N, CA, C and O atoms as a DFTB+ gen file, in Angstrom:
356 C
 N C O
     1  1       0.780      -1.232      -0.030
     2  2      -0.013      -0.024       0.054
     3  2       0.882       1.189       0.035
     4  3       1.691       1.380       0.943
     5  1       0.746       2.022      -1.002
     6  2       1.425       3.352      -1.057
     7  2       0.573       4.432      -0.380
     8  3      -0.606       4.581      -0.703
     9  1       1.122       5.132       0.490
    10  2       0.323       6.214       1.186
    11  2       0.928       7.522       0.727
    12  3       2.133       7.761       0.805
    13  1       0.006       8.367       0.235
    14  2       0.266       9.655      -0.231
    15  2       0.217      10.755       0.753
    16  3      -0.502      10.647       1.746
    17  1       0.914      11.774       0.548
    18  2       0.913      12.981       1.391
    19  2       2.229      13.390       1.847
    20  3       3.134      12.561       1.941
    21  1       2.395      14.615       2.137
    22  2       3.700      15.198       2.618
    23  2       3.642      15.665       4.031
    24  3       4.670      16.119       4.535
    25  1       2.561      15.599       4.704
    26  2       2.382      16.181       6.071
    27  2       3.035      15.193       7.082
    28  3       3.283      14.027       6.776
    29  1       3.293      15.715       8.278
    30  2       3.885      14.823       9.362
    31  2       2.925      13.685       9.594
    32  3       3.416      12.582       9.834
    33  1       1.578      13.823       9.551
    34  2       0.657      12.763       9.832
    35  2       0.750      11.759       8.726
    36  3       0.666      10.563       9.003
    37  1       0.915      12.159       7.505
    38  2       0.983      11.200       6.350
    39  2       2.247      10.400       6.510
    40  3       2.251       9.199       6.236
    41  1       3.410      11.075       6.979
    42  2       4.626      10.219       7.155
    43  2       4.515       9.296       8.227
    44  3       5.129       8.230       8.172
    45  1       3.735       9.616       9.280
    46  2       3.571       8.729      10.393
    47  2       2.765       7.505       9.914
    48  3       3.066       6.372      10.290
    49  1       1.712       7.756       9.057
    50  2       0.918       6.649       8.564
    51  2       1.815       5.720       7.604
    52  3       1.657       4.499       7.568
    53  1       2.758       6.392       6.840
    54  2       3.669       5.556       6.049
    55  2       4.487       4.643       6.910
    56  3       4.601       3.455       6.609
    57  1       5.082       5.173       8.010
    58  2       5.887       4.417       8.937
    59  2       5.070       3.232       9.600
    60  3       5.561       2.110       9.721
    61  1       3.861       3.536       9.998
    62  2       3.053       2.673      10.802
    63  2       2.293       1.626       9.870
    64  3       2.201       0.450      10.223
    65  1       1.789       2.050       8.760
    66  2       0.888       1.249       7.958
    67  2       1.243       0.998       6.565
    68  3       0.715       0.067       5.957
    69  1       2.034       1.707       6.064
    70  2       2.372       1.598       4.573
    71  2       3.524       0.717       4.151
    72  3       4.445       0.399       4.903
    73  1       3.405       0.359       2.928
    74  2       4.532      -0.339       2.226
    75  2       5.332       0.635       1.476
    76  3       6.449       0.328       1.058
    77  1       4.777       1.882       1.270
    78  2       5.546       2.893       0.463
    79  2       4.981       4.242       0.684
    80  3       3.886       4.378       1.231
    81  1       5.710       5.271       0.266
    82  2       5.295       6.583       0.351
    83  2       5.215       7.231      -1.068
    84  3       6.197       7.218      -1.811
    85  1       4.071       7.775      -1.417
    86  2       3.908       8.503      -2.734
    87  2       3.847       9.961      -2.313
    88  3       2.846      10.459      -1.799
    89  1       5.001      10.632      -2.566
    90  2       5.176      12.020      -2.319
    91  2       4.820      12.848      -3.503
    92  3       4.847      12.337      -4.623
    93  1       4.487      14.098      -3.330
    94  2       4.134      15.015      -4.455
    95  2       4.945      16.241      -4.426
    96  3       5.034      16.972      -3.439
    97  1       5.562      16.442      -5.608
    98  2       6.243      17.730      -5.852
    99  2       7.188      18.190      -4.725
   100  3       7.059      19.333      -4.285
   101  1       8.089      17.399      -4.254
   102  2       9.107      17.744      -3.301
   103  2      10.433      17.940      -3.961
   104  3      10.724      17.270      -4.951
   105  1      11.273      18.852      -3.446
   106  2      12.638      18.985      -3.889
   107  2      13.389      17.847      -3.273
   108  3      12.900      17.123      -2.406
   109  1      14.668      17.711      -3.784
   110  2      15.600      16.631      -3.183
   111  2      15.758      16.978      -1.761
   112  3      15.713      16.064      -0.938
   113  1      15.948      18.253      -1.357
   114  2      16.210      18.661       0.009
   115  2      15.005      18.374       0.944
   116  3      15.169      18.040       2.117
   117  1      13.776      18.522       0.363
   118  2      12.538      18.253       1.144
   119  2      12.388      16.776       1.317
   120  3      11.912      16.340       2.365
   121  1      12.776      15.956       0.323
   122  2      12.749      14.499       0.572
   123  2      13.727      14.069       1.729
   124  3      13.389      13.332       2.655
   125  1      14.922      14.591       1.571
   126  2      15.911      14.278       2.609
   127  2      15.472      14.810       3.989
   128  3      15.711      14.133       4.989
   129  1      14.894      15.894       4.076
   130  2      14.347      16.361       5.367
   131  2      13.295      15.411       5.924
   132  3      13.334      14.971       7.073
   133  1      12.313      15.114       4.993
   134  2      11.203      14.229       5.478
   135  2      11.773      12.875       5.916
   136  3      11.287      12.334       6.909
   137  1      12.751      12.304       5.253
   138  2      13.363      11.025       5.668
   139  2      14.072      11.219       6.932
   140  3      13.953      10.353       7.799
   141  1      14.818      12.283       7.146
   142  2      15.545      12.430       8.421
   143  2      14.623      12.591       9.558
   144  3      14.973      12.227      10.681
   145  1      13.436      13.127       9.335
   146  2      12.459      13.168      10.411
   147  2      11.821      11.827      10.770
   148  3      11.156      11.707      11.800
   149  1      12.029      10.798       9.901
   150  2      11.520       9.479      10.271
   151  2      12.685       8.556      10.618
   152  3      12.503       7.339      10.643
   153  1      13.908       9.110      10.893
   154  2      14.996       8.282      11.200
   155  2      15.611       7.634      10.006
   156  3      16.295       6.620      10.147
   157  1      15.386       8.205       8.763
   158  2      15.914       7.653       7.579
   159  2      14.881       6.721       6.886
   160  3      13.827       6.444       7.459
   161  1      15.158       6.278       5.756
   162  2      14.227       5.403       4.974
   163  2      14.107       4.034       5.652
   164  3      15.088       3.306       5.802
   165  1      12.859       3.705       6.062
   166  2      12.654       2.394       6.616
   167  2      12.995       1.370       5.594
   168  3      12.730       1.603       4.415
   169  1      13.576       0.228       5.955
   170  2      14.164      -0.663       5.017
   171  2      13.091      -1.254       3.974
   172  3      13.431      -1.510       2.819
   173  1      11.941      -1.434       4.379
   174  2      10.926      -2.020       3.508
   175  2      10.014      -1.023       2.835
   176  3       9.074      -1.451       2.165
   177  1      10.229       0.334       2.968
   178  2       9.417       1.287       2.446
   179  2       9.884       1.750       1.044
   180  3      11.026       2.169       0.856
   181  1       8.960       1.657       0.079
   182  2       9.221       2.117      -1.252
   183  2       8.913       3.581      -1.424
   184  3       7.841       4.032      -1.019
   185  1       9.778       4.309      -1.988
   186  2       9.619       5.744      -2.102
   187  2       9.307       6.073      -3.656
   188  3      10.094       5.743      -4.543
   189  1       8.169       6.710      -3.894
   190  2       7.727       7.177      -5.099
   191  2       7.439       8.651      -5.120
   192  3       6.862       9.173      -4.167
   193  1       7.802       9.310      -6.125
   194  2       7.633      10.780      -6.270
   195  2       7.008      11.180      -7.502
   196  3       7.411      10.791      -8.598
   197  1       5.973      11.998      -7.330
   198  2       5.238      12.468      -8.543
   199  2       5.316      14.060      -8.571
   200  3       5.300      14.751      -7.552
   201  1       5.400      14.529      -9.814
   202  2       5.626      16.006      -9.987
   203  2       4.417      16.654     -10.588
   204  3       3.764      16.114     -11.481
   205  1       4.125      17.867     -10.057
   206  2       3.271      18.713     -10.751
   207  2       4.007      19.582     -11.734
   208  3       5.235      19.644     -11.669
   209  1       3.326      20.266     -12.652
   210  2       4.039      21.064     -13.670
   211  2       4.381      22.339     -13.004
   212  3       3.471      23.137     -12.779
   213  1       5.592      22.613     -12.665
   214  2       6.038      23.815     -12.055
   215  2       7.228      24.348     -12.746
   216  3       8.138      23.571     -13.035
   217  1       7.312      25.703     -13.061
   218  2       8.420      26.226     -13.880
   219  2       9.714      26.077     -13.063
   220  3       9.685      26.060     -11.833
   221  1      10.862      25.967     -13.780
   222  2      12.135      25.711     -13.103
   223  2      12.742      27.052     -12.731
   224  3      13.735      27.471     -13.325
   225  1      12.176      27.702     -11.789
   226  2      12.785      28.998     -11.332
   227  2      13.739      28.883     -10.163
   228  3      14.427      29.833      -9.790
   229  1      13.758      27.671      -9.589
   230  2      14.532      27.459      -8.337
   231  2      15.933      26.841      -8.731
   232  3      16.134      26.384      -9.856
   233  1      16.831      26.855      -7.795
   234  2      18.139      26.143      -7.999
   235  2      17.820      24.690      -8.296
   236  3      16.747      24.213      -7.927
   237  1      18.734      23.965      -8.961
   238  2      18.517      22.582      -9.403
   239  2      18.143      21.673      -8.218
   240  3      17.234      20.852      -8.343
   241  1      18.839      21.809      -7.057
   242  2      18.499      20.933      -5.941
   243  2      17.236      21.318      -5.086
   244  3      16.822      20.629      -4.154
   245  1      16.688      22.467      -5.500
   246  2      15.435      23.007      -4.811
   247  2      14.181      22.819      -5.678
   248  3      13.072      23.084      -5.215
   249  1      14.348      22.349      -6.971
   250  2      13.240      22.385      -7.880
   251  2      12.264      21.214      -7.475
   252  3      12.674      20.142      -7.031
   253  1      11.008      21.504      -7.661
   254  2       9.962      20.547      -7.405
   255  2       9.350      20.012      -8.679
   256  3       8.218      19.528      -8.693
   257  1      10.160      20.113      -9.803
   258  2       9.758      19.535     -11.066
   259  2      10.944      19.072     -11.830
   260  3      12.050      19.502     -11.504
   261  1      10.823      18.262     -12.784
   262  2      11.924      17.822     -13.629
   263  2      11.987      18.582     -14.866
   264  3      11.485      18.110     -15.887
   265  1      12.584      19.768     -14.867
   266  2      12.671      20.650     -16.012
   267  2      14.044      21.228     -16.034
   268  3      14.657      21.427     -14.985
   269  1      14.540      21.502     -17.203
   270  2      15.883      22.143     -17.365
   271  2      16.645      21.521     -18.399
   272  3      16.119      20.750     -19.201
   273  1      17.883      21.821     -18.424
   274  2      18.846      21.266     -19.487
   275  2      18.995      19.744     -19.273
   276  3      18.678      19.293     -18.172
   277  1      19.424      18.965     -20.178
   278  2      19.743      17.536     -19.941
   279  2      20.617      17.402     -18.739
   280  3      20.385      16.548     -17.883
   281  1      21.623      18.238     -18.663
   282  2      22.616      18.028     -17.516
   283  2      21.913      18.328     -16.168
   284  3      22.244      17.693     -15.166
   285  1      20.962      19.269     -16.119
   286  2      20.239      19.620     -14.942
   287  2      19.347      18.469     -14.584
   288  3      19.271      18.100     -13.412
   289  1      18.643      17.863     -15.574
   290  2      17.819      16.679     -15.290
   291  2      18.531      15.542     -14.696
   292  3      18.056      14.916     -13.748
   293  1      19.688      15.255     -15.249
   294  2      20.570      14.154     -14.729
   295  2      20.897      14.454     -13.316
   296  3      20.796      13.554     -12.482
   297  1      21.312      15.736     -12.950
   298  2      21.712      16.109     -11.632
   299  2      20.548      15.892     -10.704
   300  3      20.722      15.352      -9.612
   301  1      19.318      16.315     -11.127
   302  2      18.099      16.135     -10.302
   303  2      17.838      14.684      -9.994
   304  3      17.688      14.319      -8.827
   305  1      17.777      13.811     -11.052
   306  2      17.508      12.449     -10.821
   307  2      18.492      11.774      -9.973
   308  3      18.124      10.936      -9.150
   309  1      19.744      12.097     -10.128
   310  2      20.744      11.560      -9.193
   311  2      20.549      12.008      -7.821
   312  3      20.780      11.242      -6.885
   313  1      20.126      13.234      -7.636
   314  2      19.924      13.694      -6.270
   315  2      18.775      12.974      -5.599
   316  3      18.828      12.587      -4.432
   317  1      17.680      12.805      -6.438
   318  2      16.522      12.024      -5.854
   319  2      16.914      10.557      -5.498
   320  3      16.563      10.052      -4.432
   321  1      17.632       9.915      -6.400
   322  2      18.165       8.563      -6.136
   323  2      18.965       8.525      -4.896
   324  3      18.761       7.621      -4.086
   325  1      19.910       9.484      -4.667
   326  2      20.753       9.519      -3.504
   327  2      19.792       9.763      -2.210
   328  3      20.161       9.333      -1.117
   329  1      18.630      10.417      -2.335
   330  2      17.766      10.683      -1.248
   331  2      16.879       9.477      -1.010
   332  3      16.124       9.522      -0.039
   333  1      16.883       8.395      -1.793
   334  2      16.197       7.201      -1.595
   335  2      14.885       7.021      -2.440
   336  3      14.109       6.093      -2.212
   337  1      14.668       7.976      -3.452
   338  2      13.568       7.792      -4.264
   339  2      13.875       6.656      -5.314
   340  3      14.906       6.666      -5.986
   341  1      12.990       5.755      -5.403
   342  2      13.068       4.621      -6.225
   343  2      12.356       4.716      -7.628
   344  3      12.739       4.075      -8.606
   345  1      11.299       5.565      -7.631
   346  2      10.468       5.652      -8.810
   347  2      10.013       7.126      -8.934
   348  3       9.652       7.767      -7.947
   349  1      10.046       7.638     -10.187
   350  2       9.467       8.960     -10.408
   351  2       8.365       8.831     -11.377
   352  3       8.540       8.271     -12.459
   353  1       7.197       9.349     -11.008
   354  2       5.991       9.249     -11.860
   355  2       5.718      10.555     -12.594
   356  3       4.750      10.648     -13.349
């Protein structure tokens, strides 16, 4: 069961009830912060991230969308992978 949401209550439900977390439009830094608040990625939790269409006006590591040059996209995807994201929707 993937549990969606970015709130502290949603993350608690992920830890207590879910098999995975379906987050929406978070930057790499926001994913890292959310995971640090849960003691890191629980071993059996699948992390999935979905993007809304947001213009790329932020720095690459703070963007909440996958837009930019090919090099910027590669940097974003690598950052998400390092933060534990297994799938991008």
